PDB file of C-alpha atoms in Angstrom:
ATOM      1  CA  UNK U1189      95.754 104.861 120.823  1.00  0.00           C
ATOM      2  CA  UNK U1190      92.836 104.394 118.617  1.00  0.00           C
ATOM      3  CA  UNK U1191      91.184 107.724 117.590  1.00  0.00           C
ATOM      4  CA  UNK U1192      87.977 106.186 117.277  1.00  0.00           C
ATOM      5  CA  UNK U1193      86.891 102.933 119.573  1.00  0.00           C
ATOM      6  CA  UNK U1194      84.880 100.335 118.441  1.00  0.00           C
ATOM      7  CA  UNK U1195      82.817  97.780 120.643  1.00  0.00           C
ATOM      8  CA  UNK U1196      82.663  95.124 120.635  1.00  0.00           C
ATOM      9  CA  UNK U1197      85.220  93.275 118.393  1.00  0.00           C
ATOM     10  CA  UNK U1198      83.706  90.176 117.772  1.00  0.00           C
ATOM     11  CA  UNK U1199      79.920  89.041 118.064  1.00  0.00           C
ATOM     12  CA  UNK U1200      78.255  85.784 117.437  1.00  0.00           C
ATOM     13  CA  UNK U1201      74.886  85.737 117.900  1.00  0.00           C
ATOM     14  CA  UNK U1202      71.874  83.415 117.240  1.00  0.00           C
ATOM     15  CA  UNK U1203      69.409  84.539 114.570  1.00  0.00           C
ATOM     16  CA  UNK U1204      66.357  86.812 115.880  1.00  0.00           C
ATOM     17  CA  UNK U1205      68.252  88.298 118.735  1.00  0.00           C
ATOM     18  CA  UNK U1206      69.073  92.387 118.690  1.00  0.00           C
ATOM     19  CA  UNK U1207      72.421  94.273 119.090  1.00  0.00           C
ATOM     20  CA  UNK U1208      74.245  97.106 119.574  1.00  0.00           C
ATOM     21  CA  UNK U1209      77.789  97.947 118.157  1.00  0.00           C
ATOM     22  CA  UNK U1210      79.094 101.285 119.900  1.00  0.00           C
ATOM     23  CA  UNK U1211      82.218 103.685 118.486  1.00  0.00           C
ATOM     24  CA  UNK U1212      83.677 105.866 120.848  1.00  0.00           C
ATOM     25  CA  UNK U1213      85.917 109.237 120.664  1.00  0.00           C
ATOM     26  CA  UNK U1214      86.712 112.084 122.589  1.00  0.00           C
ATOM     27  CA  UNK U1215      87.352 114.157 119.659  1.00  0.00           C
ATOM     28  CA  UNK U1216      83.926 115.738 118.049  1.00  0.00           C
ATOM     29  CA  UNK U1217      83.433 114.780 114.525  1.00  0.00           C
ATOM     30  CA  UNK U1218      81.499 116.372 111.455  1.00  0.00           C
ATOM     31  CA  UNK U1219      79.703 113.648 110.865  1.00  0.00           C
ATOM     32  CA  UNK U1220      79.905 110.197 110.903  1.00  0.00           C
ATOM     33  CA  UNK U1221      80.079 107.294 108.482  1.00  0.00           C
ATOM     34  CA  UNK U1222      78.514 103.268 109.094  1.00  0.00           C
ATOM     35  CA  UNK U1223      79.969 100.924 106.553  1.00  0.00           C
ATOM     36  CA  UNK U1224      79.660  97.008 105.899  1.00  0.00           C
ATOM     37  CA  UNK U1225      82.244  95.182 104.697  1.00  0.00           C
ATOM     38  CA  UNK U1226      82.168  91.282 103.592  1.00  0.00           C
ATOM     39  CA  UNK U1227      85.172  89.322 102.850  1.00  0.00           C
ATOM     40  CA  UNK U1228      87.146  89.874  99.493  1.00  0.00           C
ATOM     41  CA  UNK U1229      85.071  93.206  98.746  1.00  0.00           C
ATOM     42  CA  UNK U1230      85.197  97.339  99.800  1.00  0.00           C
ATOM     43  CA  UNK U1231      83.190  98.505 102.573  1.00  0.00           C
ATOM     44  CA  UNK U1232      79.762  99.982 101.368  1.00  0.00           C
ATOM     45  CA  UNK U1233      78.489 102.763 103.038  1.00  0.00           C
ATOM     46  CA  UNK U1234      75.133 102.161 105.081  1.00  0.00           C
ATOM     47  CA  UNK U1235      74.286 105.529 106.596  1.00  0.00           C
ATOM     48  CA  UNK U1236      76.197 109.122 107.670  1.00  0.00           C
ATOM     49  CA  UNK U1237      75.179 111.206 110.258  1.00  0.00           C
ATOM     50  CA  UNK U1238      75.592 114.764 110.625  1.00  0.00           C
ATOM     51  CA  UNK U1239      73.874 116.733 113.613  1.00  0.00           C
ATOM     52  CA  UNK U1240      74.275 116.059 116.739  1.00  0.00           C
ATOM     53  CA  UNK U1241      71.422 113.435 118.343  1.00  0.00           C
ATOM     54  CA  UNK U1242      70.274 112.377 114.869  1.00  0.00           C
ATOM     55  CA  UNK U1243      68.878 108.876 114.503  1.00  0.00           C
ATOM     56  CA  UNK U1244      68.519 106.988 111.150  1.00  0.00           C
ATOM     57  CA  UNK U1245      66.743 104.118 110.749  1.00  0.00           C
ATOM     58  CA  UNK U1246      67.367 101.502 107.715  1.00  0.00           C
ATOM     59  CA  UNK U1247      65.251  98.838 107.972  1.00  0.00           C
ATOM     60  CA  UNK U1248      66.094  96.557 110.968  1.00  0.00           C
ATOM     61  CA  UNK U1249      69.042  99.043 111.441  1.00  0.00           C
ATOM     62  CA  UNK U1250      68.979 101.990 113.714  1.00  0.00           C
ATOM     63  CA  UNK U1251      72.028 104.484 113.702  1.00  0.00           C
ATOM     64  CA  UNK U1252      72.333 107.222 116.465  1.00  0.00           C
ATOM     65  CA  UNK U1253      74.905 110.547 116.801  1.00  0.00           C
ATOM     66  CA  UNK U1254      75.520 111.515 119.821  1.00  0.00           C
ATOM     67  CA  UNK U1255      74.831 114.874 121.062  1.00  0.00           C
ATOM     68  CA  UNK U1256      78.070 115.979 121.315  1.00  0.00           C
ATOM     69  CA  UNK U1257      79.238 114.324 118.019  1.00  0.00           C
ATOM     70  CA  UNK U1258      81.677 112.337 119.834  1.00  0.00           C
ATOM     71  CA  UNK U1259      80.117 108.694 119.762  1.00  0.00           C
ATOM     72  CA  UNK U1260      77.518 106.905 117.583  1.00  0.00           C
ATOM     73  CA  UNK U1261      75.861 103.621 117.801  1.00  0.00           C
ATOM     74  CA  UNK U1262      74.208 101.057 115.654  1.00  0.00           C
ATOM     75  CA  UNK U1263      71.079  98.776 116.653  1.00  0.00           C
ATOM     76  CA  UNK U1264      70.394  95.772 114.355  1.00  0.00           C
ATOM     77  CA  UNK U1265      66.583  94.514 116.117  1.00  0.00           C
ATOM     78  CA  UNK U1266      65.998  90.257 114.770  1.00  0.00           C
ATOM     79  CA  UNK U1267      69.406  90.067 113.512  1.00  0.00           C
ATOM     80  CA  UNK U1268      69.855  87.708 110.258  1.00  0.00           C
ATOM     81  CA  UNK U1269      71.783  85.601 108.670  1.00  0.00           C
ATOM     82  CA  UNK U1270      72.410  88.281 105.669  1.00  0.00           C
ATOM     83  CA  UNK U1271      73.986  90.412 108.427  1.00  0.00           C
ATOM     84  CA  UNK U1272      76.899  88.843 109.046  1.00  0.00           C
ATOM     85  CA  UNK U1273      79.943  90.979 108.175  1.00  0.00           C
ATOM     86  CA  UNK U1274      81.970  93.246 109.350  1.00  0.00           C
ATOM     87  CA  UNK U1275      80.821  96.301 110.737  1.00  0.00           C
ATOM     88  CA  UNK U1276      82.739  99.585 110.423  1.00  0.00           C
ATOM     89  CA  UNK U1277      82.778 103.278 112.099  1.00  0.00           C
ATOM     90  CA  UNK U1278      83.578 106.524 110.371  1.00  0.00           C
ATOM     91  CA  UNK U1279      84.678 109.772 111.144  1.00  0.00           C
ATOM     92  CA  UNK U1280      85.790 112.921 109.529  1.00  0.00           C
ATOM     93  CA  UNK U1281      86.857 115.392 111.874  1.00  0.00           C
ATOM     94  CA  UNK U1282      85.782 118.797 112.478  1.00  0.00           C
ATOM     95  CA  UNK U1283      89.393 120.544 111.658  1.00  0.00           C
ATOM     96  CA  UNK U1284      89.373 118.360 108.075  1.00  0.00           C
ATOM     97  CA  UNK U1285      87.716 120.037 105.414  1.00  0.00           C
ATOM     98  CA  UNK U1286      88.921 117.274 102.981  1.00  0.00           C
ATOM     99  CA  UNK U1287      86.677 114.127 104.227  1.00  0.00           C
ATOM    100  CA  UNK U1288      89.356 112.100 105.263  1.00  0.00           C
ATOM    101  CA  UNK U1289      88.005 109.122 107.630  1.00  0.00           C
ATOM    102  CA  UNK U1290      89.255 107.666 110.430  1.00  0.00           C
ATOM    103  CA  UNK U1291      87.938 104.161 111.250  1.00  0.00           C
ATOM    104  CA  UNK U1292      87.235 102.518 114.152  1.00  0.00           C
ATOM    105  CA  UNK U1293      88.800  98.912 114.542  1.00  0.00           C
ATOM    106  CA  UNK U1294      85.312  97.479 113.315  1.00  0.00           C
ATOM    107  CA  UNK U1295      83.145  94.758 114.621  1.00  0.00           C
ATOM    108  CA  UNK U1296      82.995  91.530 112.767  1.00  0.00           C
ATOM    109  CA  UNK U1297      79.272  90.517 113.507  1.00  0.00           C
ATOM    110  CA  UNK U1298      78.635  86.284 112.820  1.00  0.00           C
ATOM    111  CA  UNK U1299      74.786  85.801 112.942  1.00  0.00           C
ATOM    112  CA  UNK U1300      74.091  81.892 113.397  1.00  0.00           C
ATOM    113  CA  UNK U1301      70.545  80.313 112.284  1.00  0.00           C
TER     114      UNK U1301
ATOM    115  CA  UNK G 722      76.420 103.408  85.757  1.00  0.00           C
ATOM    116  CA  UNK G 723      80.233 101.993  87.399  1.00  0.00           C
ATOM    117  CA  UNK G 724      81.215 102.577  91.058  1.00  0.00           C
ATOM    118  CA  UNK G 725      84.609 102.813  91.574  1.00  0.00           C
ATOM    119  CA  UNK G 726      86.889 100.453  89.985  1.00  0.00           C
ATOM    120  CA  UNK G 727      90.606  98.990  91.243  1.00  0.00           C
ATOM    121  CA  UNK G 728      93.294  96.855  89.266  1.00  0.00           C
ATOM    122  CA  UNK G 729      94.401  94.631  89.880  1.00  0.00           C
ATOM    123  CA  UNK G 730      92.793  92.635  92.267  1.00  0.00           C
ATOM    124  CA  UNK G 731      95.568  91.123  93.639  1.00  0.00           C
ATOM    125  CA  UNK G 732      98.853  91.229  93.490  1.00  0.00           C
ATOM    126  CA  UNK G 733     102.354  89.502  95.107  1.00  0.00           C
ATOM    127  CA  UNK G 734     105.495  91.023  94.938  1.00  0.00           C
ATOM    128  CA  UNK G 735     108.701  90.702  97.064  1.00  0.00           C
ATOM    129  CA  UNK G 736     110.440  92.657  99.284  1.00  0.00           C
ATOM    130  CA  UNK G 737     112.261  95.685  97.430  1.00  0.00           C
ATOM    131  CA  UNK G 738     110.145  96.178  94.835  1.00  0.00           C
ATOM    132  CA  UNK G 739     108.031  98.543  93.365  1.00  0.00           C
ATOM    133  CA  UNK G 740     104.176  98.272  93.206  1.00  0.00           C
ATOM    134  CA  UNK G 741     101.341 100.575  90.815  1.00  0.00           C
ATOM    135  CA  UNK G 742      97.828 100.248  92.417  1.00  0.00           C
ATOM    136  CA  UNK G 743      95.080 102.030  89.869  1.00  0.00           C
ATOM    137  CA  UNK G 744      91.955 103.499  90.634  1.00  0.00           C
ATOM    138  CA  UNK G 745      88.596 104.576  88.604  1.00  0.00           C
ATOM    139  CA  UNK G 746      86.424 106.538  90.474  1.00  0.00           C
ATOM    140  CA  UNK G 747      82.537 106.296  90.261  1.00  0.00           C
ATOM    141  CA  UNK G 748      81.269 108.600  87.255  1.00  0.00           C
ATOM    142  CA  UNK G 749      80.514 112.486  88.955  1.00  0.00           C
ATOM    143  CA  UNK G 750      83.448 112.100  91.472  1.00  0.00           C
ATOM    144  CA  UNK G 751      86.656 113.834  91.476  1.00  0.00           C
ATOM    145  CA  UNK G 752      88.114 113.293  94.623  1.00  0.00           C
ATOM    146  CA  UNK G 753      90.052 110.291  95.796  1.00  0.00           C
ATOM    147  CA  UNK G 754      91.198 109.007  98.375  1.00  0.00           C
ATOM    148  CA  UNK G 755      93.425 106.018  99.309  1.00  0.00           C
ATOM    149  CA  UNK G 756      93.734 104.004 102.667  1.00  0.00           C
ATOM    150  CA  UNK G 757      95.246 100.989 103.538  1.00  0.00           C
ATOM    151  CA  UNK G 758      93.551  97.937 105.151  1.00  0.00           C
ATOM    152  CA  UNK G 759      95.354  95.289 107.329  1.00  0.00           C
ATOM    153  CA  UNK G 760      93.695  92.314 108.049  1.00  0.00           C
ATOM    154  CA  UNK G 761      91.556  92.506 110.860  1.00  0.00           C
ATOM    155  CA  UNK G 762      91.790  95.921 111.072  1.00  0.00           C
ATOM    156  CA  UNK G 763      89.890  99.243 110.011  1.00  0.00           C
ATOM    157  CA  UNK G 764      90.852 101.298 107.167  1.00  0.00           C
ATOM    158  CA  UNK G 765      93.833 103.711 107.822  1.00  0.00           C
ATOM    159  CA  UNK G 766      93.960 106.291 105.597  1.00  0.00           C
ATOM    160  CA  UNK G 767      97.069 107.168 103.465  1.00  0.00           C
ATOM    161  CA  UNK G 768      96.582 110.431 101.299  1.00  0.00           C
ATOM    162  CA  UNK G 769      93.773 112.182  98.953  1.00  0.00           C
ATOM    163  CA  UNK G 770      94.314 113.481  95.481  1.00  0.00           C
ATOM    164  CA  UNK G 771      92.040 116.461  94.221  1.00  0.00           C
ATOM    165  CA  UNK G 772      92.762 118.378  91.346  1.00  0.00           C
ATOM    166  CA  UNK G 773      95.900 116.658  90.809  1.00  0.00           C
ATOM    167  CA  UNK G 774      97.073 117.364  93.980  1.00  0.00           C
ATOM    168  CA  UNK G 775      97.414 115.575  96.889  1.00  0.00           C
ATOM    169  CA  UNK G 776      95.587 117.318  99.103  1.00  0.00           C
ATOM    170  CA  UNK G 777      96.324 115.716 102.491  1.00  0.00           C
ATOM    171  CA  UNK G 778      98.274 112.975 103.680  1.00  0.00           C
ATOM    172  CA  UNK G 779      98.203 110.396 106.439  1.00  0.00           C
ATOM    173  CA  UNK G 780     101.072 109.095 108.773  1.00  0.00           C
ATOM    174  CA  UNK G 781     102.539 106.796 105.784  1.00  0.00           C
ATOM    175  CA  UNK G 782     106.440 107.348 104.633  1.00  0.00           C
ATOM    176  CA  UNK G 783     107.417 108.624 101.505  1.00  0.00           C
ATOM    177  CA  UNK G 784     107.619 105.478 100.028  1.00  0.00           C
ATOM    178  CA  UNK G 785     103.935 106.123  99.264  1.00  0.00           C
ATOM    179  CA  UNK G 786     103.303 108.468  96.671  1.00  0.00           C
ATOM    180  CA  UNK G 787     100.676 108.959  93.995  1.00  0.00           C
ATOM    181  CA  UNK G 788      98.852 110.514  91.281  1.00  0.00           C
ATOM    182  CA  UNK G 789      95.808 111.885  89.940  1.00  0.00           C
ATOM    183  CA  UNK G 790      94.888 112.077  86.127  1.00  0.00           C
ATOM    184  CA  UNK G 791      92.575 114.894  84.219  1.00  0.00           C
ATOM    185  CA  UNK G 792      90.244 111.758  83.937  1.00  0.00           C
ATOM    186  CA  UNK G 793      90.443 112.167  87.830  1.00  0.00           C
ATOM    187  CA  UNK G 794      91.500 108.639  88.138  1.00  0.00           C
ATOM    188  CA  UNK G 795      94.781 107.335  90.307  1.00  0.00           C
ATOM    189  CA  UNK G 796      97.549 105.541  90.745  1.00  0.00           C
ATOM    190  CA  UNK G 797      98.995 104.645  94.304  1.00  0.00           C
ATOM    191  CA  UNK G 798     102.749 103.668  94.163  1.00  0.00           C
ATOM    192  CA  UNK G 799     104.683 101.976  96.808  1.00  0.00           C
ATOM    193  CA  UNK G 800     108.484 101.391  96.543  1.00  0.00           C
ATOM    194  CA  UNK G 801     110.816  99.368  98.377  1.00  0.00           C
ATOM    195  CA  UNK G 802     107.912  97.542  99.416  1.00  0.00           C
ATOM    196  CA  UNK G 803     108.106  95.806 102.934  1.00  0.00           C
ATOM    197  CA  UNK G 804     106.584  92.586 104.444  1.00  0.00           C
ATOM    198  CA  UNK G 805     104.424  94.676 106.298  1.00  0.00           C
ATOM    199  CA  UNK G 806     102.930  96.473 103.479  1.00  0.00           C
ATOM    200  CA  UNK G 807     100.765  93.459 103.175  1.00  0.00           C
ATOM    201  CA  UNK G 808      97.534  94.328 103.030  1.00  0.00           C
ATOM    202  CA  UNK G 809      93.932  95.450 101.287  1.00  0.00           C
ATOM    203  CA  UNK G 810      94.664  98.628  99.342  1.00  0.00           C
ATOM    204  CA  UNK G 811      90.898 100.663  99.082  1.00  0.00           C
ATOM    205  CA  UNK G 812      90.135 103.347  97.131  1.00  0.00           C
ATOM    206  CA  UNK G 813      87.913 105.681  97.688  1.00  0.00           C
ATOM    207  CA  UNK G 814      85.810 108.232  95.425  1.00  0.00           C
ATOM    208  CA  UNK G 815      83.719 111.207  96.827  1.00  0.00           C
ATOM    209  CA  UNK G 816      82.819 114.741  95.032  1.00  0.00           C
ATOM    210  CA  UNK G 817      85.150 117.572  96.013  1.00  0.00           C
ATOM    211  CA  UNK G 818      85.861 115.564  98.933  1.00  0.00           C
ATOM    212  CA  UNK G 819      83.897 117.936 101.483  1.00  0.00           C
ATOM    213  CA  UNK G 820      83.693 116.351 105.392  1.00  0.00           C
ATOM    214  CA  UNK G 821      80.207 115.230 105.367  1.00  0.00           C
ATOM    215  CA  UNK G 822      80.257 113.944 101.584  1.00  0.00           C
ATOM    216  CA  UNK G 823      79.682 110.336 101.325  1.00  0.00           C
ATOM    217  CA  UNK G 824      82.837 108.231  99.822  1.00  0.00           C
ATOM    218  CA  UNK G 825      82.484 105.492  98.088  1.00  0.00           C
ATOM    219  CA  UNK G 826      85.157 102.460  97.851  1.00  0.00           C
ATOM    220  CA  UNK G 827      86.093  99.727  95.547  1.00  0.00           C
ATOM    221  CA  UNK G 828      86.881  96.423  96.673  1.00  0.00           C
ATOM    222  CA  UNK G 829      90.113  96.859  96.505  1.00  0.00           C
ATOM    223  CA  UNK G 830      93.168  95.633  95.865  1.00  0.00           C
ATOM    224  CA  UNK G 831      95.170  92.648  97.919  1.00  0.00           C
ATOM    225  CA  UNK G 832      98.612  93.383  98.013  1.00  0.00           C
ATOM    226  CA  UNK G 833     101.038  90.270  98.824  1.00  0.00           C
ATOM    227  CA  UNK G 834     104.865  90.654  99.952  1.00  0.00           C
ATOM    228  CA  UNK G 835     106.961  87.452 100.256  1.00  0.00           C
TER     229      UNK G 835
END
């Protein structure tokens, strides 16, 4: 059983529409951790949340907590090209004091022109 | 100013044998951390080394171990490898490796067993 849940998987999508990538838990978290990964590299860390019902914005990109610290989401509005990748969740959970993450499954996001 | 820094970059071994994965973190960290990738997958993480210590440890056997240097790099070190030890080996460097401290990974290393 996955700790964290990501949704969905896979998306293909045409360039200019919006989505939203979801990761699910029932266990709270500290905070929370977005990465992007592309093929052949590390993931690079996009944004990390920390109180409960924050919202981030980066750019295009909107990241949400949830209240509870149990789920977060990301919003990508006229999705490019230069998004493509894959799309990783974070968490590091309340009873760690050391930062170790658990990751969702991750969402591999294709954008098409 | 470097981020954090893996060698090699890939590697293929076969099964049996013994494998040294090194680390650099990014300059101003001393923690790090170590997870392994499978394709497809998420990271899953497989210990964290902080004042040359490991400080906690993830459901991996002891056929993982490591090691942290004054320099605060690392080493991870897999023996009797196995087929399904395939995979993307990431490092990961934060500073004193709090929860809500950002970490920061290398690109990591591609591991290979035939």
């Amino acid at each position: 059983t996955q700790l964290l849940e990501q949704s969905p998987q896979f998306l293909s999508i045409q360039e200019g529409e919006n989505l939203t990538v979801y990761c699910n838990s029932s266990s709270v978290f500290s905070s929370l951790q977005w990465y992007r990964q592309e093929p052949g590299e590390g993931p690079v860390l996009l944004v990390t949340v920390v109180t409960g019902g924050e919202v981030k914005k980066l750019k295009r990109l909107t990241f949400q907590f949830g209240d509870a610290r149990k789920d977060s989401s990301l919003h990508i509005t006229a999705a490019q090209p230069g998004d493509t990748g894959l799309y990783l969740c974070a968490g590091a959970r309340v009873s760690s004091n050391t930062g170790k993450l658990i990751f969702g499954q991750g969402t591999t996001l294709q954008v098409k022109p | 100013d470097a981020g954090v820094t893996q060698s090699p970059t890939h590697l293929i071994k076969t099964r049996g044998q013994q494998v040294t994965l090194r680390c650099s973190p990014k300059s101003g960290h001393d923690t790090v951390s170590w997870y392994q990738q499978a394709l497809g997958q998420g990271p899953q993480f497989i210990f964290q080394y902080y004042e040359e210590e490991e400080r906690q440890r993830g459901n991996f056997p002891d056929r993982f171990s490591g090691h942290q240097f004054p320099n605060y790099s690392s080493e991870l070190n897999v023996n009797a490898l196995l087929l399904g030890d395939s995979a993307l080996y990431l490092c990961a460097s934060s500073y004193t490796g709090g929860s809500n401290q950002p970490q920061h990974f290398g690109d990591g290393t591609r591991l290979s067993i035939l």
